[in-house]
């Protein structure tokens, strides 16, 4: 099921399953396409599901010591062209959402719809940039295990940590297996991405925002009200989720995505 493409002498791993209209999944920071596998399985009955390891994560090679979102988006564009995808719905989790926004900026003609899944359109404030620089220092010191031990549990709602302990451990393993070079490269990409809040507010492409009430990275009460939503917006609020709604409220988010996809694509 997992395959590789070679683009500009670099390998990118991807998953391609199911048939029908394409849904493209982009994972978050310290994740990989394996993060999505259980979640997307039911969707393959109706759609063609494409998921990538973003360069520097999973088994995709790092492109440069310091990635840029513009370069990553172009790389995903070239990969989709090789897979003969001319239009799709793109779903980005966290960092994957930032990449989805860049793709929306560079290639809107390829999107029938797009979703930010626990993500937002704002540039990093200075405090967040300083935090990312501290994480870069930790990785350079050989302490990336600290990122997995701290960041991953914080991604789940506190009340879900014990209930979903196996999923938490799986997420930690994926984070620990992420290359140090790739972590650093993608931290730079996130630090220097542009603000797309105005661009998002003016889009005419159908948009889905999925937000968790207990998200510690995208605080629901302070971050979500700041987002100026475009006219064609679908909002999916998860009452019992942190930053990992596709695990914490799997069935609800599957339903949200399927209803959104059905509204973007004609029903066969």
Short mmCIF file of C-alpha atoms in Angstrom, two decimals:
data_model
loop_
_atom_site.label_atom_id
_atom_site.label_comp_id
_atom_site.label_asym_id
_atom_site.label_seq_id
_atom_site.Cartn_x
_atom_site.Cartn_y
_atom_site.Cartn_z
CA UNK A 1 0.00 0.00 0.00
CA UNK A 2 2.89 2.38 0.70
CA UNK A 3 4.79 3.51 -2.37
CA UNK A 4 7.54 5.97 -3.29
CA UNK A 5 7.90 8.69 -5.89
CA UNK A 6 11.21 10.28 -6.83
CA UNK A 7 11.03 14.03 -7.42
CA UNK A 8 14.13 16.12 -8.05
CA UNK A 9 16.30 13.21 -6.82
CA UNK A 10 14.39 13.02 -3.51
CA UNK A 11 12.04 10.23 -2.46
CA UNK A 12 8.58 10.87 -1.07
CA UNK A 13 6.49 8.12 0.48
CA UNK A 14 2.77 8.02 -0.15
CA UNK A 15 -0.34 5.93 0.32
CA UNK A 16 -2.84 5.52 -2.54
CA UNK A 17 -5.97 3.51 -1.76
CA UNK A 18 -9.59 3.34 -2.88
CA UNK A 19 -11.30 4.70 -5.96
CA UNK A 20 -13.39 7.74 -6.76
CA UNK A 21 -12.88 11.44 -6.20
CA UNK A 22 -9.51 12.13 -4.53
CA UNK A 23 -9.03 13.24 -0.93
CA UNK A 24 -5.44 14.23 -0.10
CA UNK A 25 -4.26 14.05 3.53
CA UNK A 26 -1.27 15.99 4.90
CA UNK A 27 -0.17 15.10 8.43
CA UNK A 28 1.16 17.34 11.18
CA UNK A 29 4.50 18.03 12.84
CA UNK A 30 6.17 14.91 14.31
CA UNK A 31 3.66 12.74 12.44
CA UNK A 32 3.64 10.67 9.23
CA UNK A 33 1.09 9.21 6.85
CA UNK A 34 0.84 6.30 9.31
CA UNK A 35 -0.91 8.75 11.64
CA UNK A 36 -3.92 8.68 9.28
CA UNK A 37 -4.12 4.99 8.38
CA UNK A 38 -6.86 3.80 10.73
CA UNK A 39 -8.85 6.99 10.26
CA UNK A 40 -8.89 6.96 6.45
CA UNK A 41 -9.62 3.26 5.95
CA UNK A 42 -13.45 3.62 5.90
CA UNK A 43 -13.17 6.54 3.46
CA UNK A 44 -11.48 4.34 0.85
CA UNK A 45 -14.84 2.69 0.19
CA UNK A 46 -16.02 5.85 -1.53
CA UNK A 47 -12.98 7.97 -2.35
CA UNK A 48 -9.47 7.69 -3.67
CA UNK A 49 -7.33 8.46 -0.64
CA UNK A 50 -3.84 9.90 -1.08
CA UNK A 51 -1.64 10.55 1.96
CA UNK A 52 1.96 11.75 1.89
CA UNK A 53 4.86 11.74 4.29
CA UNK A 54 5.72 15.44 4.17
CA UNK A 55 9.42 15.78 3.22
CA UNK A 56 11.56 15.38 6.34
CA UNK A 57 8.93 13.31 8.15
CA UNK A 58 8.09 9.62 7.97
CA UNK A 59 10.12 8.03 5.21
CA UNK A 60 10.22 11.03 2.87
CA UNK A 61 13.64 12.59 2.44
CA UNK A 62 14.50 16.06 3.68
CA UNK A 63 14.89 18.53 0.82
CA UNK A 64 17.04 21.22 2.46
CA UNK A 65 18.44 22.02 5.92
CA UNK A 66 15.75 24.69 6.22
CA UNK A 67 12.46 23.98 4.45
CA UNK A 68 10.13 26.63 3.10
CA UNK A 69 6.38 26.12 2.89
CA UNK A 70 6.48 27.38 -0.69
CA UNK A 71 8.91 24.63 -1.66
CA UNK A 72 6.97 21.93 0.19
CA UNK A 73 3.70 22.96 -1.47
CA UNK A 74 5.31 22.84 -4.90
CA UNK A 75 6.71 19.42 -4.08
CA UNK A 76 3.24 18.12 -3.18
CA UNK A 77 1.89 19.68 -6.38
CA UNK A 78 4.47 17.84 -8.49
CA UNK A 79 3.70 14.58 -6.65
CA UNK A 80 -0.02 14.97 -7.34
CA UNK A 81 0.67 15.62 -11.01
CA UNK A 82 2.69 12.40 -11.19
CA UNK A 83 -0.29 10.59 -9.69
CA UNK A 84 -2.55 12.12 -12.36
CA UNK A 85 -4.53 14.14 -9.83
CA UNK A 86 -5.98 17.25 -11.47
CA UNK A 87 -8.45 18.23 -8.70
CA UNK A 88 -8.82 17.12 -5.12
CA UNK A 89 -9.99 17.97 -1.63
CA UNK A 90 -6.97 18.59 0.59
CA UNK A 91 -7.10 17.96 4.35
CA UNK A 92 -4.23 19.26 6.47
CA UNK A 93 -3.67 18.47 10.14
CA UNK A 94 -1.77 21.10 12.16
CA UNK A 95 1.48 21.69 10.18
CA UNK A 96 -0.25 19.96 7.27
CA UNK A 97 -2.86 22.69 7.49
CA UNK A 98 -0.18 25.36 7.04
CA UNK A 99 1.00 23.45 3.98
CA UNK A 100 -2.58 23.18 2.71
CA UNK A 101 -2.96 26.96 2.96
CA UNK A 102 0.23 27.45 0.97
CA UNK A 103 -1.02 24.97 -1.64
CA UNK A 104 -4.34 26.88 -1.74
CA UNK A 105 -2.35 30.06 -2.36
CA UNK A 106 -0.17 28.58 -5.11
CA UNK A 107 -2.56 26.17 -6.84
CA UNK A 108 -6.20 27.00 -6.06
CA UNK A 109 -7.26 25.59 -9.43
CA UNK A 110 -6.50 22.09 -8.12
CA UNK A 111 -8.80 22.32 -5.10
CA UNK A 112 -12.47 21.36 -5.08
CA UNK A 113 -12.36 22.01 -1.34
CA UNK A 114 -9.88 22.12 1.53
CA UNK A 115 -9.82 21.63 5.27
CA UNK A 116 -7.84 22.85 8.24
CA UNK A 117 -7.93 20.01 10.77
CA UNK A 118 -6.77 21.51 14.10
CA UNK A 119 -4.89 24.29 12.31
CA UNK A 120 -5.15 28.03 11.63
CA UNK A 121 -4.14 30.64 9.02
CA UNK A 122 -1.96 32.91 11.17
CA UNK A 123 1.81 33.36 11.03
CA UNK A 124 3.88 32.40 14.06
CA UNK A 125 4.00 35.10 16.74
CA UNK A 126 7.40 35.83 18.24
CA UNK A 127 6.73 33.68 21.31
CA UNK A 128 6.01 30.65 19.12
CA UNK A 129 9.11 31.30 17.04
CA UNK A 130 11.22 31.30 20.21
CA UNK A 131 9.62 27.99 21.22
CA UNK A 132 10.49 26.48 17.83
CA UNK A 133 14.08 27.67 18.17
CA UNK A 134 14.28 25.97 21.58
CA UNK A 135 13.04 22.76 19.98
CA UNK A 136 15.71 23.07 17.28
CA UNK A 137 18.34 23.41 20.01
CA UNK A 138 17.01 20.31 21.79
CA UNK A 139 17.17 18.27 18.58
CA UNK A 140 20.71 19.46 17.86
CA UNK A 141 21.66 18.34 21.39
CA UNK A 142 20.33 14.85 20.63
CA UNK A 143 17.26 15.29 22.84
CA UNK A 144 14.42 14.87 20.35
CA UNK A 145 12.93 12.25 22.69
CA UNK A 146 11.91 15.17 24.92
CA UNK A 147 9.71 16.49 22.11
CA UNK A 148 7.88 13.17 21.91
CA UNK A 149 7.46 12.92 25.70
CA UNK A 150 6.06 16.45 26.03
CA UNK A 151 4.43 17.41 22.73
CA UNK A 152 2.51 14.21 22.08
CA UNK A 153 0.60 13.93 25.39
CA UNK A 154 -0.21 17.65 25.13
CA UNK A 155 -1.86 16.96 21.78
CA UNK A 156 -4.62 14.94 23.44
CA UNK A 157 -7.35 16.24 25.71
CA UNK A 158 -6.31 15.42 29.31
CA UNK A 159 -9.39 13.26 29.86
CA UNK A 160 -8.44 11.11 26.84
CA UNK A 161 -4.86 10.25 27.79
CA UNK A 162 -5.65 7.11 29.73
CA UNK A 163 -8.53 6.03 27.51
CA UNK A 164 -6.39 6.35 24.38
CA UNK A 165 -3.03 5.33 25.87
CA UNK A 166 -2.23 2.96 22.98
CA UNK A 167 -2.82 5.77 20.47
CA UNK A 168 -0.65 8.12 22.53
CA UNK A 169 2.18 5.56 22.50
CA UNK A 170 1.80 5.04 18.74
CA UNK A 171 2.05 8.81 18.21
CA UNK A 172 5.16 8.95 20.42
CA UNK A 173 6.79 6.18 18.36
CA UNK A 174 6.12 8.02 15.11
CA UNK A 175 7.61 11.20 16.61
CA UNK A 176 10.72 9.37 17.86
CA UNK A 177 11.25 7.87 14.40
CA UNK A 178 11.17 11.27 12.73
CA UNK A 179 14.65 12.26 11.56
CA UNK A 180 16.40 15.05 13.43
CA UNK A 181 17.26 16.70 10.13
CA UNK A 182 13.61 16.63 9.08
CA UNK A 183 12.35 18.01 12.39
CA UNK A 184 14.71 20.97 12.15
CA UNK A 185 13.93 21.63 8.48
CA UNK A 186 10.17 21.70 9.09
CA UNK A 187 10.43 23.81 12.23
CA UNK A 188 12.07 26.46 10.04
CA UNK A 189 9.27 26.10 7.48
CA UNK A 190 6.64 26.74 10.15
CA UNK A 191 8.55 29.64 11.68
CA UNK A 192 8.78 31.57 8.43
CA UNK A 193 5.42 30.84 6.81
CA UNK A 194 3.30 33.85 5.84
CA UNK A 195 0.00 34.91 7.36
CA UNK A 196 -2.89 33.64 5.23
CA UNK A 197 -5.78 34.94 7.34
CA UNK A 198 -6.85 37.55 4.78
CA UNK A 199 -6.36 35.17 1.86
CA UNK A 200 -8.47 32.51 3.57
CA UNK A 201 -11.31 34.93 4.35
CA UNK A 202 -11.68 35.79 0.65
CA UNK A 203 -11.55 32.33 -0.88
CA UNK A 204 -14.53 31.08 -2.88
CA UNK A 205 -13.43 27.44 -2.57
CA UNK A 206 -15.46 25.34 -0.09
CA UNK A 207 -13.68 25.24 3.26
CA UNK A 208 -13.97 22.95 6.29
CA UNK A 209 -12.63 23.94 9.71
CA UNK A 210 -12.36 21.19 12.33
CA UNK A 211 -11.64 22.43 15.85
CA UNK A 212 -11.33 20.74 19.26
CA UNK A 213 -12.70 22.29 22.44
CA UNK A 214 -9.68 21.01 24.44
CA UNK A 215 -6.96 21.76 21.88
CA UNK A 216 -3.89 23.00 23.75
CA UNK A 217 -2.10 24.06 20.55
CA UNK A 218 -5.02 25.82 18.85
CA UNK A 219 -6.94 27.19 21.88
CA UNK A 220 -10.62 27.07 21.01
CA UNK A 221 -11.80 30.13 22.95
CA UNK A 222 -9.04 32.50 21.86
CA UNK A 223 -7.82 31.25 18.45
CA UNK A 224 -10.94 30.07 16.64
CA UNK A 225 -12.93 33.35 17.02
CA UNK A 226 -10.02 35.21 15.38
CA UNK A 227 -10.33 33.27 12.13
CA UNK A 228 -12.30 35.20 9.52
CA UNK A 229 -14.21 32.43 7.84
CA UNK A 230 -14.96 32.55 4.11
CA UNK A 231 -18.50 32.44 2.76
CA UNK A 232 -18.46 28.74 1.89
CA UNK A 233 -17.44 27.45 5.32
CA UNK A 234 -18.42 24.28 7.13
CA UNK A 235 -17.53 24.27 10.83
CA UNK A 236 -17.07 21.02 12.74
CA UNK A 237 -16.64 21.49 16.50
CA UNK A 238 -15.38 18.54 18.54
CA UNK A 239 -16.66 18.72 22.11
CA UNK A 240 -14.33 16.04 23.53
CA UNK A 241 -11.10 16.47 21.58
CA UNK A 242 -7.75 18.12 21.91
CA UNK A 243 -5.48 18.38 18.86
CA UNK A 244 -6.05 14.81 17.63
CA UNK A 245 -9.74 14.69 16.72
CA UNK A 246 -9.22 12.00 14.09
CA UNK A 247 -8.31 9.71 17.02
CA UNK A 248 -10.27 11.27 19.89
CA UNK A 249 -13.57 11.58 17.98
CA UNK A 250 -12.88 9.42 14.96
CA UNK A 251 -16.44 8.66 13.86
CA UNK A 252 -17.61 12.26 14.15
CA UNK A 253 -14.69 13.62 12.14
CA UNK A 254 -15.12 10.90 9.51
CA UNK A 255 -18.76 11.95 9.17
CA UNK A 256 -17.81 15.64 8.97
CA UNK A 257 -15.28 14.96 6.23
CA UNK A 258 -17.60 12.71 4.25
CA UNK A 259 -20.47 15.21 4.37
CA UNK A 260 -18.09 17.97 3.32
CA UNK A 261 -16.67 15.89 0.47
CA UNK A 262 -20.19 15.03 -0.69
CA UNK A 263 -21.00 18.74 -0.84
CA UNK A 264 -17.88 19.44 -2.92
CA UNK A 265 -18.17 16.49 -5.30
CA UNK A 266 -21.28 15.34 -7.18
CA UNK A 267 -22.76 12.18 -5.69
CA UNK A 268 -22.43 9.18 -7.97
#
